[in-house]
């Protein structure tokens, strides 16, 4: 498992995965350069503290870290969804959308107006097909369009 996965980090920061990969490689290279030059580094990640002194790496976990992991409520903090898998596959899209937070952000279209506009568009399509077929049958019947003639005086 990769500790610093660039995909989720990039998604959380709204940055491209390549930008995060470049930043992480620069961070790792900085650690290598500083330890090569003999500098001491102390990185505290909250759950673990990593210390490099004279090219000697040591790590110490926060006291109580293991007991925090063994608490039954810890797993619910990591879950993205509390729904059973069977509900995910059987719930329709409309039901999911109704429960979504985006449902309240986006305005719903005026349903009767949209339906009316769609019916008018379909009627125009059918009408244009009628014009095309009528025109084609007239041309095919007479071999061309017959225009009215003007009488000569």
XYZ file of N, CA and C in Angstrom:
459
model
N 0.843 -1.186 0.000
C 0.000 0.000 0.000
C 0.879 1.236 0.000
N 0.516 2.196 -0.812
C 1.273 3.436 -0.905
C 0.747 4.392 0.160
N 1.666 4.948 0.956
C 1.251 5.860 2.023
C 0.646 7.129 1.432
N 1.351 7.747 0.494
C 0.879 8.991 -0.105
C 0.442 8.692 -1.538
N -0.791 8.270 -1.689
C -1.329 7.933 -3.003
C -1.719 9.227 -3.724
N -1.104 9.530 -4.884
C -1.372 10.811 -5.538
C -2.794 10.960 -6.068
N -3.481 9.863 -6.353
C -4.846 9.956 -6.874
C -5.809 10.604 -5.893
N -5.989 10.027 -4.693
C -6.902 10.657 -3.725
C -6.437 12.022 -3.241
N -5.131 12.215 -3.130
C -4.631 13.532 -2.697
C -4.975 14.583 -3.739
N -4.766 14.251 -5.018
C -5.100 15.183 -6.094
C -6.579 15.485 -6.143
N -7.417 14.456 -5.927
C -8.865 14.673 -5.938
C -9.294 15.574 -4.786
N -8.689 15.393 -3.622
C -9.051 16.213 -2.464
C -8.575 17.659 -2.611
N -7.452 17.853 -3.310
C -6.892 19.198 -3.483
C -7.328 19.857 -4.785
N -8.143 19.154 -5.587
C -8.573 19.648 -6.894
C -7.378 19.944 -7.799
N -6.417 19.046 -7.795
C -5.230 19.173 -8.644
C -5.061 17.903 -9.454
N -4.315 18.024 -10.536
C -4.054 16.863 -11.381
C -3.151 15.879 -10.637
N -3.291 14.615 -10.965
C -2.494 13.576 -10.324
C -1.010 13.806 -10.584
N -0.667 14.317 -11.777
C 0.736 14.552 -12.130
C 1.359 15.634 -11.249
N 0.571 16.658 -10.894
C 1.070 17.729 -10.025
C 1.392 17.170 -8.643
N 0.507 16.337 -8.122
C 0.725 15.743 -6.799
C 1.915 14.794 -6.838
N 2.028 14.005 -7.908
C 3.170 13.092 -8.049
C 4.474 13.870 -8.056
N 4.501 14.985 -8.775
C 5.699 15.824 -8.826
C 6.028 16.416 -7.456
N 5.002 16.875 -6.730
C 5.221 17.459 -5.401
C 5.733 16.405 -4.415
N 5.157 15.201 -4.485
C 5.614 14.133 -3.585
C 7.049 13.719 -3.893
N 7.392 13.618 -5.178
C 8.769 13.241 -5.519
C 9.745 14.333 -5.089
N 9.335 15.610 -5.176
C 10.186 16.701 -4.689
C 10.344 16.627 -3.170
N 9.261 16.260 -2.484
C 9.313 16.114 -1.026
C 10.271 14.979 -0.628
N 10.142 13.836 -1.309
C 11.024 12.703 -1.018
C 12.477 13.042 -1.329
N 12.701 13.737 -2.438
C 14.068 14.108 -2.811
C 14.648 15.089 -1.802
N 13.815 15.983 -1.260
C 14.290 16.923 -0.237
C 14.730 16.176 1.022
N 13.973 15.145 1.404
C 14.357 14.338 2.580
C 15.694 13.646 2.328
N 15.850 13.081 1.145
C 17.114 12.404 0.802
C 18.269 13.393 0.811
N 18.086 14.567 0.212
C 19.150 15.569 0.156
C 19.534 16.061 1.552
N 18.529 16.325 2.399
C 18.823 16.820 3.753
C 19.544 15.780 4.595
N 19.146 14.526 4.494
C 19.833 13.487 5.267
C 21.232 13.238 4.724
N 21.417 13.370 3.417
C 22.752 13.198 2.833
C 23.687 14.299 3.320
N 23.163 15.504 3.470
C 23.968 16.622 3.944
C 24.175 16.602 5.455
N 23.524 15.655 6.161
C 23.742 15.507 7.596
C 22.781 16.295 8.464
N 21.713 16.828 7.907
C 20.737 17.576 8.703
C 19.788 16.616 9.414
N 19.253 17.063 10.540
C 18.264 16.287 11.281
C 16.865 16.688 10.816
N 15.984 15.690 10.742
C 14.619 15.934 10.297
C 13.667 15.323 11.315
N 12.634 16.100 11.671
C 11.595 15.604 12.561
C 10.250 15.841 11.878
N 9.556 14.757 11.499
C 8.248 14.863 10.832
C 7.196 14.261 11.749
N 6.234 15.090 12.119
C 5.152 14.634 12.994
C 3.875 14.526 12.166
N 3.371 13.309 11.966
C 2.165 13.065 11.181
C 0.921 12.941 12.057
N 1.035 13.205 13.320
C -0.110 13.115 14.220
C -0.213 11.741 14.863
N -0.324 10.707 14.074
C -0.398 9.349 14.611
C 0.991 8.754 14.796
N 2.004 9.321 14.115
C 3.364 8.800 14.177
C 4.345 9.948 13.998
N 5.439 9.889 14.743
C 6.492 10.890 14.612
C 7.741 10.195 14.069
N 8.252 10.713 12.934
C 9.449 10.131 12.304
C 10.597 11.109 12.489
N 11.710 10.596 13.019
C 12.875 11.421 13.278
C 14.089 10.806 12.586
N 14.834 11.658 11.876
C 16.083 11.224 11.239
C 17.189 12.085 11.827
N 18.110 11.451 12.578
C 19.245 12.135 13.183
C 20.508 11.382 12.776
N 21.428 12.079 12.129
C 22.692 11.497 11.668
C 22.442 10.230 10.850
N 21.537 10.322 9.914
C 21.173 9.241 8.997
C 20.590 8.016 9.704
N 20.084 8.216 10.916
C 19.461 7.138 11.676
C 17.957 7.433 11.773
N 17.158 6.555 11.207
C 15.709 6.744 11.175
C 15.071 6.074 12.385
N 14.230 6.837 13.073
C 13.473 6.306 14.202
C 12.034 6.787 14.085
N 11.096 5.935 14.517
C 9.683 6.313 14.489
C 9.053 5.930 15.817
N 8.096 6.758 16.241
C 7.385 6.531 17.490
C 5.906 6.798 17.216
N 5.069 5.790 17.535
C 3.627 5.976 17.396
C 3.095 6.745 18.590
N 2.057 7.511 18.374
C 1.429 8.289 19.431
C 0.888 7.329 20.483
N 1.047 7.660 21.771
C 0.490 6.799 22.807
C -1.032 6.702 22.653
N -1.554 5.514 22.753
C -2.984 5.313 22.614
C -3.429 5.125 21.172
N -2.497 5.137 20.224
C -2.864 4.979 18.809
C -3.460 3.600 18.544
N -2.856 2.562 19.117
C -3.370 1.201 18.917
C -4.735 1.028 19.573
N -4.936 1.621 20.731
C -6.236 1.486 21.391
C -7.319 2.267 20.623
N -6.937 3.380 19.972
C -7.901 4.120 19.137
C -8.339 3.290 17.932
N -7.434 2.507 17.383
C -7.769 1.664 16.233
C -8.705 0.523 16.615
N -8.616 0.057 17.845
C -9.422 -1.085 18.276
C -10.808 -0.705 18.787
N -11.141 0.573 18.795
C -12.469 1.009 19.219
C -13.467 0.680 18.110
N -14.635 0.123 18.442
C -15.597 -0.255 17.399
C -16.076 0.908 16.528
N -16.090 2.120 17.050
C -16.577 3.259 16.264
C -15.543 3.778 15.266
N -14.306 3.298 15.346
C -13.265 3.778 14.425
C -13.580 3.394 12.985
N -14.131 2.220 12.798
C -14.438 1.760 11.445
C -15.503 2.632 10.782
N -16.458 3.107 11.548
C -17.515 3.941 10.960
C -16.982 5.297 10.517
N -15.885 5.756 11.108
C -15.278 7.015 10.677
C -14.659 6.875 9.289
N -14.157 5.710 8.948
C -13.499 5.488 7.663
C -14.472 5.172 6.540
N -15.671 4.724 6.887
C -16.646 4.347 5.857
C -17.171 5.564 5.131
N -17.333 5.429 3.823
C -17.935 6.504 3.049
C -19.445 6.336 2.980
N -19.920 5.132 3.151
C -21.351 4.878 3.067
C -21.743 3.889 4.152
N -22.868 4.144 4.795
C -23.348 3.248 5.842
C -24.458 2.337 5.334
N -24.726 2.380 4.024
C -25.772 1.546 3.448
C -25.226 0.160 3.131
N -26.022 -0.872 3.318
C -25.582 -2.211 2.922
C -25.430 -2.290 1.397
N -24.569 -3.180 0.963
C -24.310 -3.329 -0.468
C -25.574 -3.704 -1.225
N -26.450 -4.501 -0.618
C -27.687 -4.894 -1.305
C -28.557 -3.677 -1.611
N -28.537 -2.656 -0.733
C -29.316 -1.445 -0.993
C -28.733 -0.646 -2.157
N -27.428 -0.674 -2.302
C -26.789 0.075 -3.384
C -27.241 -0.464 -4.730
N -27.357 -1.779 -4.858
C -27.708 -2.377 -6.146
C -29.203 -2.344 -6.427
N -30.022 -2.238 -5.393
C -31.470 -2.277 -5.616
C -32.122 -0.901 -5.626
N -31.429 0.137 -5.181
C -31.993 1.478 -5.141
C -31.932 2.092 -6.530
N -33.032 2.726 -6.945
C -33.060 3.344 -8.268
C -32.314 4.677 -8.245
N -32.037 5.156 -9.439
C -31.326 6.428 -9.576
C -32.142 7.580 -8.981
N -33.449 7.558 -9.203
C -34.294 8.637 -8.692
C -34.301 8.669 -7.165
N -34.299 7.495 -6.542
C -34.270 7.443 -5.074
C -32.932 7.967 -4.547
N -31.840 7.592 -5.221
C -30.527 8.087 -4.790
C -30.451 9.600 -4.949
N -30.987 10.104 -6.064
C -30.951 11.545 -6.313
C -31.796 12.293 -5.285
N -32.911 11.720 -4.876
C -33.768 12.367 -3.895
C -33.061 12.487 -2.540
N -32.197 11.536 -2.209
C -31.477 11.556 -0.939
C -30.162 12.329 -1.026
N -29.741 12.692 -2.227
C -28.450 13.342 -2.429
C -28.489 14.800 -1.997
N -27.344 15.304 -1.604
C -27.228 16.713 -1.270
C -27.286 17.593 -2.502
N -26.884 17.064 -3.642
C -26.954 17.832 -4.882
C -28.387 18.115 -5.297
N -29.307 17.301 -4.843
C -30.712 17.481 -5.181
C -31.214 18.844 -4.723
N -30.689 19.336 -3.613
C -31.141 20.624 -3.095
C -30.366 21.785 -3.705
N -29.187 21.539 -4.248
C -28.375 22.615 -4.817
C -28.852 22.985 -6.219
N -29.069 21.981 -7.062
C -29.463 22.228 -8.439
C -30.969 22.440 -8.536
N -31.374 23.420 -9.341
C -32.789 23.673 -9.530
C -33.354 22.644 -10.496
N -34.543 22.191 -10.211
C -35.210 21.254 -11.108
C -35.839 22.033 -12.255
N -35.813 21.466 -13.450
C -36.462 22.167 -14.555
C -37.976 22.143 -14.391
N -38.633 23.113 -15.023
C -40.085 23.173 -14.999
C -40.594 22.020 -15.852
N -41.023 20.966 -15.202
C -41.334 19.713 -15.898
C -42.417 19.861 -16.960
N -43.563 20.510 -16.705
C -44.577 20.642 -17.766
C -44.063 21.444 -18.961
N -43.280 22.485 -18.690
C -42.763 23.303 -19.774
C -41.761 22.517 -20.628
N -40.884 21.740 -19.978
C -39.911 20.932 -20.701
C -40.630 19.867 -21.521
N -41.637 19.240 -20.949
C -42.396 18.218 -21.672
C -43.109 18.828 -22.873
N -43.683 20.024 -22.694
C -44.378 20.714 -23.768
C -43.412 21.065 -24.903
N -42.233 21.579 -24.556
C -41.240 21.914 -25.573
C -40.770 20.666 -26.313
N -40.625 19.556 -25.603
C -40.211 18.301 -26.223
C -41.279 17.807 -27.192
N -42.546 17.911 -26.804
C -43.632 17.479 -27.698
C -43.694 18.347 -28.946
N -43.456 19.662 -28.810
C -43.444 20.544 -29.975
C -42.294 20.190 -30.912
N -41.140 19.868 -30.344
C -39.993 19.473 -31.163
C -40.297 18.194 -31.925
N -40.895 17.221 -31.248
C -41.255 15.975 -31.921
C -42.293 16.213 -33.015
N -43.262 17.104 -32.757
C -44.271 17.411 -33.770
C -43.637 18.057 -34.995
N -42.665 18.953 -34.772
C -41.961 19.571 -35.895
C -41.169 18.542 -36.697
N -40.575 17.584 -36.017
C -39.844 16.527 -36.718
C -40.793 15.720 -37.601
N -41.947 15.367 -37.067
C -42.919 14.583 -37.842
C -43.443 15.411 -39.011
N -43.707 16.694 -38.796
C -44.194 17.574 -39.849
C -43.156 17.719 -40.959
N -41.879 17.844 -40.573
C -40.835 17.967 -41.595
C -40.704 16.677 -42.390
N -40.932 15.532 -41.769
C -40.925 14.270 -42.515
C -42.071 14.235 -43.516
N -43.231 14.745 -43.117
C -44.374 14.784 -44.035
C -44.069 15.662 -45.239
N -43.445 16.833 -45.005
C -43.097 17.711 -46.127
C -42.107 17.038 -47.066
N -41.126 16.365 -46.478
C -40.118 15.703 -47.308
C -40.738 14.588 -48.134
N -41.592 13.772 -47.554
C -42.179 12.664 -48.307
C -43.150 13.172 -49.352
N -43.907 14.242 -49.048
C -44.835 14.786 -50.035
C -44.065 15.358 -51.214
N -42.981 16.058 -50.925
C -42.170 16.643 -51.988
C -41.548 15.556 -52.853
N -41.050 14.513 -52.241
C -40.402 13.436 -52.986
C -41.412 12.680 -53.852
N -42.607 12.469 -53.346
C -43.602 11.745 -54.154
C -44.065 12.582 -55.325
N -44.187 13.894 -55.169
C -44.589 14.766 -56.288
C -43.519 14.759 -57.374
N -42.263 14.840 -56.987
C -41.169 14.835 -57.959
C -41.094 13.486 -58.652
N -41.203 12.405 -57.900
C -41.078 11.087 -58.509
C -42.262 10.790 -59.440
N -43.431 11.356 -59.180
C -44.599 11.090 -60.004
C -44.501 11.784 -61.374
N -44.075 13.055 -61.382
C -44.065 13.826 -62.631
C -42.669 13.980 -63.229
N -41.669 13.479 -62.570
C -40.302 13.612 -63.090
C -39.716 14.981 -62.838
N -40.337 15.788 -62.082
C -39.865 17.125 -61.754
C -40.997 17.950 -61.227
N -40.719 19.164 -60.871
C -41.732 20.052 -60.331
C -42.398 20.778 -61.496
N -43.721 20.755 -61.581
C -44.466 21.428 -62.638
C -44.867 22.810 -62.135
N -44.355 23.822 -62.814
C -44.665 25.183 -62.429
C -45.837 25.680 -63.286
N -46.655 26.566 -62.759
C -47.764 27.101 -63.582
C -47.203 27.906 -64.764
N -47.839 27.788 -65.883
C -47.364 28.504 -67.078
C -48.141 29.813 -67.251
N -47.478 30.774 -67.853
C -48.083 32.072 -68.103
C -48.517 32.096 -69.567
N -49.754 32.450 -69.804
C -50.263 32.478 -71.187
C -49.643 33.623 -71.964
N -49.243 33.383 -73.236
C -48.651 34.413 -74.090
C -49.739 35.199 -74.796
N -49.550 36.466 -75.014
C -50.525 37.296 -75.692
C -50.091 37.609 -77.082
